[in-house]
PDB file of C-alpha atoms in Angstrom:
ATOM      1  CA  MET A   1     -52.971   2.258 -12.315  1.00  0.00           C
ATOM      2  CA  ILE A   2     -49.264   2.756 -11.606  1.00  0.00           C
ATOM      3  CA  ASP A   3     -48.536   3.458  -7.959  1.00  0.00           C
ATOM      4  CA  TRP A   4     -45.849   6.110  -8.403  1.00  0.00           C
ATOM      5  CA  SER A   5     -45.539   6.712  -4.676  1.00  0.00           C
ATOM      6  CA  ALA A   6     -44.707   3.024  -4.085  1.00  0.00           C
ATOM      7  CA  ILE A   7     -42.152   3.088  -6.902  1.00  0.00           C
ATOM      8  CA  ALA A   8     -40.586   6.274  -5.562  1.00  0.00           C
ATOM      9  CA  SER A   9     -40.460   4.783  -2.055  1.00  0.00           C
ATOM     10  CA  THR A  10     -38.771   1.605  -3.366  1.00  0.00           C
ATOM     11  CA  VAL A  11     -36.214   3.573  -5.382  1.00  0.00           C
ATOM     12  CA  LEU A  12     -35.493   5.888  -2.436  1.00  0.00           C
ATOM     13  CA  ASP A  13     -35.091   2.902  -0.103  1.00  0.00           C
ATOM     14  CA  THR A  14     -32.723   1.193  -2.573  1.00  0.00           C
ATOM     15  CA  VAL A  15     -30.609   4.332  -3.012  1.00  0.00           C
ATOM     16  CA  LEU A  16     -30.446   4.783   0.778  1.00  0.00           C
ATOM     17  CA  LYS A  17     -29.290   1.177   1.271  1.00  0.00           C
ATOM     18  CA  ALA A  18     -26.690   1.648  -1.484  1.00  0.00           C
ATOM     19  CA  LEU A  19     -25.425   4.814   0.236  1.00  0.00           C
ATOM     20  CA  ILE A  20     -25.166   3.053   3.616  1.00  0.00           C
ATOM     21  CA  SER A  21     -23.373   0.064   2.058  1.00  0.00           C
ATOM     22  CA  SER A  22     -21.040   2.399   0.182  1.00  0.00           C
ATOM     23  CA  GLY A  23     -20.289   4.277   3.398  1.00  0.00           C
ATOM     24  CA  ILE A  24     -19.316   1.043   5.192  1.00  0.00           C
ATOM     25  CA  ILE A  25     -17.123  -0.127   2.305  1.00  0.00           C
ATOM     26  CA  LEU A  26     -15.495   3.290   1.981  1.00  0.00           C
ATOM     27  CA  GLY A  27     -14.891   3.268   5.726  1.00  0.00           C
ATOM     28  CA  PHE A  28     -12.720   0.167   5.302  1.00  0.00           C
ATOM     29  CA  PHE A  29     -11.096   1.828   2.288  1.00  0.00           C
ATOM     30  CA  CYS A  30     -10.239   4.899   4.398  1.00  0.00           C
ATOM     31  CA  CYS A  31      -8.588   2.625   6.979  1.00  0.00           C
ATOM     32  CA  PHE A  32      -6.319   1.291   4.246  1.00  0.00           C
ATOM     33  CA  LEU A  33      -5.567   4.855   3.136  1.00  0.00           C
ATOM     34  CA  LEU A  34      -4.587   5.796   6.694  1.00  0.00           C
ATOM     35  CA  LEU A  35      -2.292   2.778   6.932  1.00  0.00           C
ATOM     36  CA  ALA A  36      -0.793   3.648   3.539  1.00  0.00           C
ATOM     37  CA  SER A  37      -0.225   7.221   4.763  1.00  0.00           C
ATOM     38  CA  LEU A  38       1.482   5.853   7.874  1.00  0.00           C
ATOM     39  CA  LEU A  39       3.791   3.734   5.698  1.00  0.00           C
ATOM     40  CA  GLN A  40       4.472   6.822   3.581  1.00  0.00           C
ATOM     41  CA  LEU A  41       5.626   8.855   6.601  1.00  0.00           C
ATOM     42  CA  ILE A  42       7.735   6.023   8.010  1.00  0.00           C
ATOM     43  CA  THR A  43       9.509   5.210   4.760  1.00  0.00           C
ATOM     44  CA  LEU A  44      10.225   8.885   4.053  1.00  0.00           C
ATOM     45  CA  THR A  45      11.962   9.150   7.448  1.00  0.00           C
ATOM     46  CA  LEU A  46      13.827   5.882   6.871  1.00  0.00           C
ATOM     47  CA  ARG A  47      15.000   6.980   3.405  1.00  0.00           C
ATOM     48  CA  ARG A  48      16.291  10.331   4.678  1.00  0.00           C
ATOM     49  CA  LYS A  49      18.207   8.704   7.511  1.00  0.00           C
ATOM     50  CA  TRP A  50      19.735   6.061   5.246  1.00  0.00           C
ATOM     51  CA  TYR A  51      20.775   8.764   2.797  1.00  0.00           C
ATOM     52  CA  GLU A  52      22.429  10.762   5.577  1.00  0.00           C
ATOM     53  CA  LEU A  53      24.342   7.761   6.896  1.00  0.00           C
ATOM     54  CA  LEU A  54      25.368   6.154   3.599  1.00  0.00           C
ATOM     55  CA  GLY A  55      25.959   9.138   1.351  1.00  0.00           C
ATOM     56  CA  GLU A  56      24.634   9.571  -2.173  1.00  0.00           C
ATOM     57  CA  LYS A  57      26.604   6.878  -4.037  1.00  0.00           C
ATOM     58  CA  SER A  58      26.015   4.079  -1.525  1.00  0.00           C
ATOM     59  CA  TRP A  59      22.361   5.065  -1.172  1.00  0.00           C
ATOM     60  CA  ILE A  60      21.791   4.942  -4.930  1.00  0.00           C
ATOM     61  CA  LEU A  61      23.460   1.516  -5.119  1.00  0.00           C
ATOM     62  CA  LEU A  62      21.204   0.095  -2.402  1.00  0.00           C
ATOM     63  CA  SER A  63      18.185   1.701  -4.075  1.00  0.00           C
ATOM     64  CA  VAL A  64      18.363  -0.528  -7.159  1.00  0.00           C
ATOM     65  CA  PRO A  65      16.007  -3.354  -5.984  1.00  0.00           C
ATOM     66  CA  GLY A  66      13.472  -1.014  -4.381  1.00  0.00           C
ATOM     67  CA  THR A  67      13.412   1.358  -7.339  1.00  0.00           C
ATOM     68  CA  ILE A  68      12.860  -1.488  -9.817  1.00  0.00           C
ATOM     69  CA  VAL A  69       9.930  -2.742  -7.708  1.00  0.00           C
ATOM     70  CA  HIS A  70       8.592   0.817  -7.374  1.00  0.00           C
ATOM     71  CA  GLU A  71       8.598   1.562 -11.109  1.00  0.00           C
ATOM     72  CA  SER A  72       7.421  -1.941 -12.059  1.00  0.00           C
ATOM     73  CA  ALA A  73       4.404  -1.418  -9.789  1.00  0.00           C
ATOM     74  CA  HIS A  74       3.490   1.779 -11.656  1.00  0.00           C
ATOM     75  CA  ALA A  75       3.872  -0.036 -14.991  1.00  0.00           C
ATOM     76  CA  LEU A  76       1.813  -3.040 -13.826  1.00  0.00           C
ATOM     77  CA  PHE A  77      -1.189  -0.905 -12.943  1.00  0.00           C
ATOM     78  CA  CYS A  78      -0.757   1.075 -16.166  1.00  0.00           C
ATOM     79  CA  LEU A  79      -1.295  -2.205 -18.027  1.00  0.00           C
ATOM     80  CA  ILE A  80      -4.228  -3.264 -15.824  1.00  0.00           C
ATOM     81  CA  PHE A  81      -6.028   0.052 -16.362  1.00  0.00           C
ATOM     82  CA  ARG A  82      -5.124   0.247 -20.059  1.00  0.00           C
ATOM     83  CA  HIS A  83      -2.889   3.318 -19.864  1.00  0.00           C
ATOM     84  CA  ARG A  84      -0.379   3.808 -22.624  1.00  0.00           C
ATOM     85  CA  ILE A  85       3.212   3.633 -21.365  1.00  0.00           C
ATOM     86  CA  LEU A  86       5.205   6.277 -23.223  1.00  0.00           C
ATOM     87  CA  GLU A  87       8.535   5.790 -21.476  1.00  0.00           C
ATOM     88  CA  MET A  88       9.801   3.518 -18.728  1.00  0.00           C
ATOM     89  CA  LYS A  89      13.119   3.521 -16.873  1.00  0.00           C
ATOM     90  CA  LEU A  90      13.242   0.960 -14.067  1.00  0.00           C
ATOM     91  CA  PHE A  91      16.497   2.400 -12.742  1.00  0.00           C
ATOM     92  CA  SER A  92      18.089   5.511 -14.166  1.00  0.00           C
ATOM     93  CA  PRO A  93      19.390   8.030 -11.593  1.00  0.00           C
ATOM     94  CA  GLY A  94      19.013  11.580 -12.870  1.00  0.00           C
ATOM     95  CA  GLU A  95      20.545  14.896 -11.914  1.00  0.00           C
ATOM     96  CA  ASP A  96      17.143  16.070 -10.642  1.00  0.00           C
ATOM     97  CA  GLY A  97      17.131  13.297  -8.013  1.00  0.00           C
ATOM     98  CA  THR A  98      14.869  10.830  -9.806  1.00  0.00           C
ATOM     99  CA  LEU A  99      15.899   7.176  -9.738  1.00  0.00           C
ATOM    100  CA  GLY A 100      13.455   5.899 -12.352  1.00  0.00           C
ATOM    101  CA  LEU A 101      10.219   6.818 -14.092  1.00  0.00           C
ATOM    102  CA  VAL A 102       7.124   5.586 -15.878  1.00  0.00           C
ATOM    103  CA  ASP A 103       5.606   8.137 -18.231  1.00  0.00           C
ATOM    104  CA  HIS A 104       2.041   7.249 -19.256  1.00  0.00           C
ATOM    105  CA  SER A 105      -1.046   8.724 -20.886  1.00  0.00           C
ATOM    106  CA  TRP A 106      -4.756   7.907 -20.641  1.00  0.00           C
ATOM    107  CA  ASP A 107      -8.139   8.681 -22.131  1.00  0.00           C
ATOM    108  CA  ALA A 108      -9.654  11.451 -20.008  1.00  0.00           C
ATOM    109  CA  LYS A 109     -13.160  10.389 -21.139  1.00  0.00           C
ATOM    110  CA  SER A 110     -12.763   6.866 -19.743  1.00  0.00           C
ATOM    111  CA  LEU A 111     -14.045   6.446 -16.176  1.00  0.00           C
ATOM    112  CA  TYR A 112     -12.064   3.191 -15.875  1.00  0.00           C
ATOM    113  CA  GLN A 113      -8.778   4.775 -16.950  1.00  0.00           C
ATOM    114  CA  ARG A 114      -9.257   7.875 -14.804  1.00  0.00           C
ATOM    115  CA  THR A 115     -10.003   5.715 -11.760  1.00  0.00           C
ATOM    116  CA  GLY A 116      -6.870   3.732 -12.572  1.00  0.00           C
ATOM    117  CA  ASN A 117      -4.720   6.783 -11.808  1.00  0.00           C
ATOM    118  CA  PHE A 118      -5.304   6.173  -8.104  1.00  0.00           C
ATOM    119  CA  PHE A 119      -4.007   2.597  -8.303  1.00  0.00           C
ATOM    120  CA  ILE A 120      -1.135   3.555 -10.600  1.00  0.00           C
ATOM    121  CA  GLY A 121      -0.060   6.283  -8.180  1.00  0.00           C
ATOM    122  CA  THR A 122      -0.316   4.056  -5.098  1.00  0.00           C
ATOM    123  CA  GLY A 123       0.938   0.936  -6.885  1.00  0.00           C
ATOM    124  CA  PRO A 124       4.348   0.891  -5.113  1.00  0.00           C
ATOM    125  CA  ILE A 125       2.633   0.553  -1.728  1.00  0.00           C
ATOM    126  CA  ILE A 126       0.300  -2.216  -2.944  1.00  0.00           C
ATOM    127  CA  VAL A 127       3.006  -4.204  -4.734  1.00  0.00           C
ATOM    128  CA  GLY A 128       5.679  -3.488  -2.095  1.00  0.00           C
ATOM    129  CA  VAL A 129       3.491  -4.810   0.729  1.00  0.00           C
ATOM    130  CA  ALA A 130       2.509  -7.829  -1.395  1.00  0.00           C
ATOM    131  CA  LEU A 131       6.166  -8.698  -2.070  1.00  0.00           C
ATOM    132  CA  ILE A 132       7.089  -8.393   1.610  1.00  0.00           C
ATOM    133  CA  VAL A 133       4.164 -10.709   2.390  1.00  0.00           C
ATOM    134  CA  LEU A 134       5.426 -13.226  -0.195  1.00  0.00           C
ATOM    135  CA  ALA A 135       8.924 -13.011   1.295  1.00  0.00           C
ATOM    136  CA  THR A 136       7.420 -13.698   4.737  1.00  0.00           C
ATOM    137  CA  VAL A 137       5.471 -16.711   3.445  1.00  0.00           C
ATOM    138  CA  TRP A 138       8.609 -18.082   1.753  1.00  0.00           C
ATOM    139  CA  LEU A 139      11.305 -17.280   4.318  1.00  0.00           C
ATOM    140  CA  LEU A 140       9.459 -17.023   7.628  1.00  0.00           C
ATOM    141  CA  PRO A 141       6.603 -19.547   7.591  1.00  0.00           C
ATOM    142  CA  GLU A 142       6.708 -19.536  11.412  1.00  0.00           C
ATOM    143  CA  VAL A 143       5.555 -15.913  11.370  1.00  0.00           C
ATOM    144  CA  TRP A 144       3.051 -16.341   8.559  1.00  0.00           C
ATOM    145  CA  GLU A 145       1.407 -19.286  10.329  1.00  0.00           C
ATOM    146  CA  GLU A 146       0.230 -16.804  12.941  1.00  0.00           C
ATOM    147  CA  VAL A 147      -1.859 -14.953  10.326  1.00  0.00           C
ATOM    148  CA  THR A 148      -5.072 -16.936  10.736  1.00  0.00           C
ATOM    149  CA  PRO A 149      -8.404 -15.235   9.935  1.00  0.00           C
ATOM    150  CA  PRO A 150     -10.170 -14.387  13.221  1.00  0.00           C
ATOM    151  CA  GLU A 151     -13.867 -14.881  13.880  1.00  0.00           C
ATOM    152  CA  ILE A 152     -15.532 -11.502  13.442  1.00  0.00           C
ATOM    153  CA  TYR A 153     -19.112 -10.578  14.262  1.00  0.00           C
ATOM    154  CA  THR A 154     -18.772  -6.896  15.192  1.00  0.00           C
ATOM    155  CA  LEU A 155     -16.359  -4.017  14.586  1.00  0.00           C
ATOM    156  CA  SER A 156     -14.943  -4.488  18.085  1.00  0.00           C
ATOM    157  CA  ASP A 157     -14.208  -8.118  17.158  1.00  0.00           C
ATOM    158  CA  MET A 158     -12.298  -6.839  14.121  1.00  0.00           C
ATOM    159  CA  ALA A 159     -10.209  -4.407  16.194  1.00  0.00           C
ATOM    160  CA  ALA A 160      -9.443  -7.119  18.761  1.00  0.00           C
ATOM    161  CA  GLY A 161      -8.613  -9.599  15.989  1.00  0.00           C
ATOM    162  CA  ILE A 162      -6.160  -7.186  14.359  1.00  0.00           C
ATOM    163  CA  LEU A 163      -4.425  -6.537  17.695  1.00  0.00           C
ATOM    164  CA  VAL A 164      -4.133 -10.268  18.449  1.00  0.00           C
ATOM    165  CA  LEU A 165      -2.703 -10.995  14.992  1.00  0.00           C
ATOM    166  CA  ILE A 166      -0.072  -8.252  15.327  1.00  0.00           C
ATOM    167  CA  CYS A 167       0.999  -9.495  18.774  1.00  0.00           C
ATOM    168  CA  ARG A 168       1.240 -13.079  17.536  1.00  0.00           C
ATOM    169  CA  MET A 169       3.354 -12.095  14.516  1.00  0.00           C
ATOM    170  CA  LEU A 170       5.706  -9.956  16.612  1.00  0.00           C
ATOM    171  CA  ARG A 171       6.084 -12.706  19.219  1.00  0.00           C
ATOM    172  CA  ALA A 172       6.963 -15.220  16.482  1.00  0.00           C
ATOM    173  CA  LEU A 173       9.386 -12.815  14.781  1.00  0.00           C
ATOM    174  CA  PHE A 174      11.354 -11.871  17.884  1.00  0.00           C
ATOM    175  CA  SER A 175      11.984 -15.405  19.074  1.00  0.00           C
ATOM    176  CA  LEU A 176      15.685 -16.151  19.542  1.00  0.00           C
ATOM    177  CA  GLU A 177      15.500 -19.331  17.442  1.00  0.00           C
ATOM    178  CA  LEU A 178      14.296 -17.454  14.384  1.00  0.00           C
ATOM    179  CA  TRP A 179      17.259 -15.056  14.349  1.00  0.00           C
ATOM    180  CA  GLN A 180      19.693 -17.957  14.210  1.00  0.00           C
ATOM    181  CA  LYS A 181      18.485 -18.770  10.698  1.00  0.00           C
ATOM    182  CA  TRP A 182      19.886 -17.135   7.567  1.00  0.00           C
ATOM    183  CA  GLN A 183      16.346 -16.902   6.137  1.00  0.00           C
ATOM    184  CA  THR A 184      15.444 -14.317   8.774  1.00  0.00           C
ATOM    185  CA  TRP A 185      18.330 -12.049   7.803  1.00  0.00           C
ATOM    186  CA  LEU A 186      17.465 -12.400   4.117  1.00  0.00           C
ATOM    187  CA  TRP A 187      13.849 -11.520   4.926  1.00  0.00           C
ATOM    188  CA  LEU A 188      15.011  -8.476   6.863  1.00  0.00           C
ATOM    189  CA  THR A 189      17.190  -7.331   3.937  1.00  0.00           C
ATOM    190  CA  ILE A 190      14.307  -7.733   1.470  1.00  0.00           C
ATOM    191  CA  THR A 191      11.921  -5.926   3.813  1.00  0.00           C
ATOM    192  CA  LEU A 192      14.257  -2.954   4.245  1.00  0.00           C
ATOM    193  CA  LEU A 193      15.261  -2.695   0.560  1.00  0.00           C
ATOM    194  CA  ILE A 194      11.669  -2.876  -0.672  1.00  0.00           C
ATOM    195  CA  GLY A 195      10.078  -1.199   2.335  1.00  0.00           C
ATOM    196  CA  SER A 196      12.238   1.906   1.989  1.00  0.00           C
ATOM    197  CA  HIS A 197      10.795   2.428  -1.513  1.00  0.00           C
ATOM    198  CA  ILE A 198       7.088   1.913  -0.936  1.00  0.00           C
ATOM    199  CA  THR A 199       6.906   5.644  -0.349  1.00  0.00           C
ATOM    200  CA  LEU A 200       5.292   7.852  -2.999  1.00  0.00           C
ATOM    201  CA  SER A 201       6.782  10.900  -4.666  1.00  0.00           C
ATOM    202  CA  ARG A 202       4.904  14.181  -4.921  1.00  0.00           C
ATOM    203  CA  GLU A 203       4.061  13.329  -8.529  1.00  0.00           C
ATOM    204  CA  ASP A 204       2.776   9.889  -7.496  1.00  0.00           C
ATOM    205  CA  LEU A 205       0.437  11.506  -4.982  1.00  0.00           C
ATOM    206  CA  LYS A 206      -0.710  14.069  -7.544  1.00  0.00           C
ATOM    207  CA  ASN A 207      -1.592  11.344 -10.044  1.00  0.00           C
ATOM    208  CA  ALA A 208      -3.322   9.265  -7.364  1.00  0.00           C
ATOM    209  CA  THR A 209      -5.663  12.143  -6.491  1.00  0.00           C
ATOM    210  CA  VAL A 210      -6.850  12.254 -10.121  1.00  0.00           C
ATOM    211  CA  GLY A 211      -8.572   8.911  -9.602  1.00  0.00           C
ATOM    212  CA  LEU A 212      -9.243   9.135  -5.848  1.00  0.00           C
ATOM    213  CA  TRP A 213     -12.436  11.186  -6.063  1.00  0.00           C
ATOM    214  CA  LEU A 214     -13.897   8.665  -8.524  1.00  0.00           C
ATOM    215  CA  ILE A 215     -13.561   5.744  -6.076  1.00  0.00           C
ATOM    216  CA  PRO A 216     -16.729   6.696  -4.073  1.00  0.00           C
ATOM    217  CA  VAL A 217     -18.670   7.142  -7.340  1.00  0.00           C
ATOM    218  CA  VAL A 218     -17.605   3.732  -8.647  1.00  0.00           C
ATOM    219  CA  VAL A 219     -18.365   2.054  -5.283  1.00  0.00           C
ATOM    220  CA  PHE A 220     -21.822   3.659  -5.133  1.00  0.00           C
ATOM    221  CA  LEU A 221     -22.708   2.658  -8.712  1.00  0.00           C
ATOM    222  CA  PHE A 222     -21.494  -0.891  -8.088  1.00  0.00           C
ATOM    223  CA  ASN A 223     -23.530  -1.123  -4.879  1.00  0.00           C
ATOM    224  CA  LEU A 224     -26.592   0.335  -6.568  1.00  0.00           C
ATOM    225  CA  ALA A 225     -26.412  -2.361  -9.247  1.00  0.00           C
ATOM    226  CA  LEU A 226     -25.753  -5.181  -6.759  1.00  0.00           C
ATOM    227  CA  ILE A 227     -28.160  -4.188  -4.004  1.00  0.00           C
ATOM    228  CA  TRP A 228     -31.184  -5.460  -5.958  1.00  0.00           C
ATOM    229  CA  PHE A 229     -29.806  -8.966  -5.358  1.00  0.00           C
ATOM    230  CA  TYR A 230     -27.515  -8.772  -2.294  1.00  0.00           C
ATOM    231  CA  ASP A 231     -26.456  -6.254   0.328  1.00  0.00           C
ATOM    232  CA  PRO A 232     -22.773  -5.538  -0.577  1.00  0.00           C
ATOM    233  CA  ALA A 233     -21.879  -4.364   2.942  1.00  0.00           C
ATOM    234  CA  GLU A 234     -23.365  -7.513   4.494  1.00  0.00           C
ATOM    235  CA  LEU A 235     -21.480  -9.692   2.024  1.00  0.00           C
ATOM    236  CA  LEU A 236     -18.246  -7.810   2.707  1.00  0.00           C
ATOM    237  CA  PHE A 237     -18.614  -8.086   6.467  1.00  0.00           C
ATOM    238  CA  LYS A 238     -19.694 -11.730   6.370  1.00  0.00           C
ATOM    239  CA  TYR A 239     -17.124 -13.074   3.929  1.00  0.00           C
ATOM    240  CA  GLY A 240     -14.411 -10.416   3.731  1.00  0.00           C
ATOM    241  CA  SER A 241     -14.029  -8.936   7.225  1.00  0.00           C
ATOM    242  CA  ALA A 242     -11.607 -11.622   8.429  1.00  0.00           C
ATOM    243  CA  ARG A 243      -9.402 -11.142   5.357  1.00  0.00           C
ATOM    244  CA  ILE A 244      -9.567  -7.367   5.763  1.00  0.00           C
ATOM    245  CA  ALA A 245      -8.450  -7.781   9.387  1.00  0.00           C
ATOM    246  CA  CYS A 246      -5.521  -9.956   8.274  1.00  0.00           C
ATOM    247  CA  THR A 247      -4.499  -7.423   5.610  1.00  0.00           C
ATOM    248  CA  MET A 248      -4.613  -4.519   8.067  1.00  0.00           C
ATOM    249  CA  ALA A 249      -2.668  -6.507  10.657  1.00  0.00           C
ATOM    250  CA  VAL A 250       0.060  -7.342   8.121  1.00  0.00           C
ATOM    251  CA  MET A 251       0.333  -3.689   7.017  1.00  0.00           C
ATOM    252  CA  ILE A 252       0.647  -2.540  10.633  1.00  0.00           C
ATOM    253  CA  PHE A 253       3.193  -5.305  11.284  1.00  0.00           C
ATOM    254  CA  ILE A 254       5.332  -4.095   8.346  1.00  0.00           C
ATOM    255  CA  ALA A 255       4.970  -0.499   9.544  1.00  0.00           C
ATOM    256  CA  LEU A 256       6.151  -1.493  13.050  1.00  0.00           C
ATOM    257  CA  ILE A 257       9.212  -3.274  11.635  1.00  0.00           C
ATOM    258  CA  LEU A 258      10.138  -0.191   9.588  1.00  0.00           C
ATOM    259  CA  ILE A 259       9.534   2.074  12.612  1.00  0.00           C
ATOM    260  CA  PHE A 260      11.806  -0.143  14.719  1.00  0.00           C
ATOM    261  CA  PHE A 261      14.703   0.099  12.258  1.00  0.00           C
ATOM    262  CA  THR A 262      14.139   3.810  11.709  1.00  0.00           C
ATOM    263  CA  PHE A 263      14.465   4.194  15.494  1.00  0.00           C
ATOM    264  CA  LEU A 264      17.668   2.126  15.486  1.00  0.00           C
ATOM    265  CA  LEU A 265      19.200   4.377  12.820  1.00  0.00           C
ATOM    266  CA  HIS A 266      18.545   7.387  15.062  1.00  0.00           C
ATOM    267  CA  LEU A 267      20.535   5.932  17.962  1.00  0.00           C
ATOM    268  CA  PRO A 268      23.747   7.844  18.903  1.00  0.00           C
ATOM    269  CA  VAL A 269      25.967   4.990  17.663  1.00  0.00           C
ATOM    270  CA  PHE A 270      24.925   5.801  14.086  1.00  0.00           C
ATOM    271  CA  GLN A 271      25.322   9.580  14.404  1.00  0.00           C
ATOM    272  CA  VAL A 272      28.761   9.819  12.800  1.00  0.00           C
ATOM    273  CA  GLY A 273      30.019  12.135  10.103  1.00  0.00           C
ATOM    274  CA  SER A 274      28.197  15.126   8.745  1.00  0.00           C
ATOM    275  CA  PRO A 275      24.693  14.638   7.406  1.00  0.00           C
ATOM    276  CA  GLN A 276      24.036  14.986   3.711  1.00  0.00           C
ATOM    277  CA  LYS A 277      22.061  18.208   3.696  1.00  0.00           C
ATOM    278  CA  ASN A 278      20.638  17.647   0.277  1.00  0.00           C
ATOM    279  CA  SER A 279      18.841  14.448   1.281  1.00  0.00           C
ATOM    280  CA  ALA A 280      15.508  16.147   1.856  1.00  0.00           C
ATOM    281  CA  SER A 281      15.669  18.394  -1.172  1.00  0.00           C
ATOM    282  CA  ARG A 282      15.648  15.814  -3.949  1.00  0.00           C
ATOM    283  CA  LYS A 283      13.356  17.008  -6.661  1.00  0.00           C
ATOM    284  CA  LYS A 284      10.864  14.793  -8.410  1.00  0.00           C
ATOM    285  CA  SER A 285      10.105  14.868 -12.088  1.00  0.00           C
ATOM    286  CA  ALA A 286       7.108  16.821 -13.339  1.00  0.00           C
ATOM    287  CA  GLY A 287       4.348  16.164 -15.888  1.00  0.00           C
ATOM    288  CA  ARG A 288       2.584  12.830 -15.991  1.00  0.00           C
ATOM    289  CA  LYS A 289       5.660  10.871 -14.969  1.00  0.00           C
ATOM    290  CA  GLN A 290       5.409   8.410 -12.116  1.00  0.00           C
ATOM    291  CA  ALA A 291       8.933   8.907 -10.788  1.00  0.00           C
ATOM    292  CA  GLN A 292      10.825   7.299  -7.927  1.00  0.00           C
TER     293      GLN A 292
END
């Protein structure tokens, strides 16, 4: 005779474990979202200040590298998530304030493609941070050497590990020796040019929310399938927590660098001339376009 109560208890226990594991994983995911939101606010402030100080023509000229990275990031994730790219302009300043665009379409019935909207929308942050990391590895190995995975056993260990990593990177960066090398100034230029464009437009955010609500569903289904063999949260904490700590520390490090230079641009020495009033009123393109 089939023991339905035992089966129901096993299924309920499995679903509960999957929900707990999903909650832990999504907790880490929310931390990344908060850091991405922090970068968004910082870069918006930095962009406005640069625009005020440089004027429209100079600002557009300096926007070329960052805009190309921004739009290429949208296009890259379009390809990964099998969206059809209808139109792409890596750098094409328009009268409406757009600097470039990627117009794409997707199959609304496809869970994979709908989820991809989140990564396509937030692609400039993901790719921008990755490129700054690569520039650090290439140009400032002294700083990158400080990014060593900490030993983590609890959440407090993770928080302490992130703080230690940030302090070590900042100490290495602000050594006098480092600023006597041309590589440091090149790194700073790359960081500012790319970092000022890892912000998302209103249309980027709108497209990202299309796939955002599907992330918890996908995580839960994945955990439900995997939990019969392994506990996903345990695996993540055991093998991925140190890497997660390193990633968070690097994102906070980049945010602190951008905050520092945003602060510098607000010093009285830079407050010359009349501000460009239209800097905050640049309109973004509508529709499905991922526009810079």
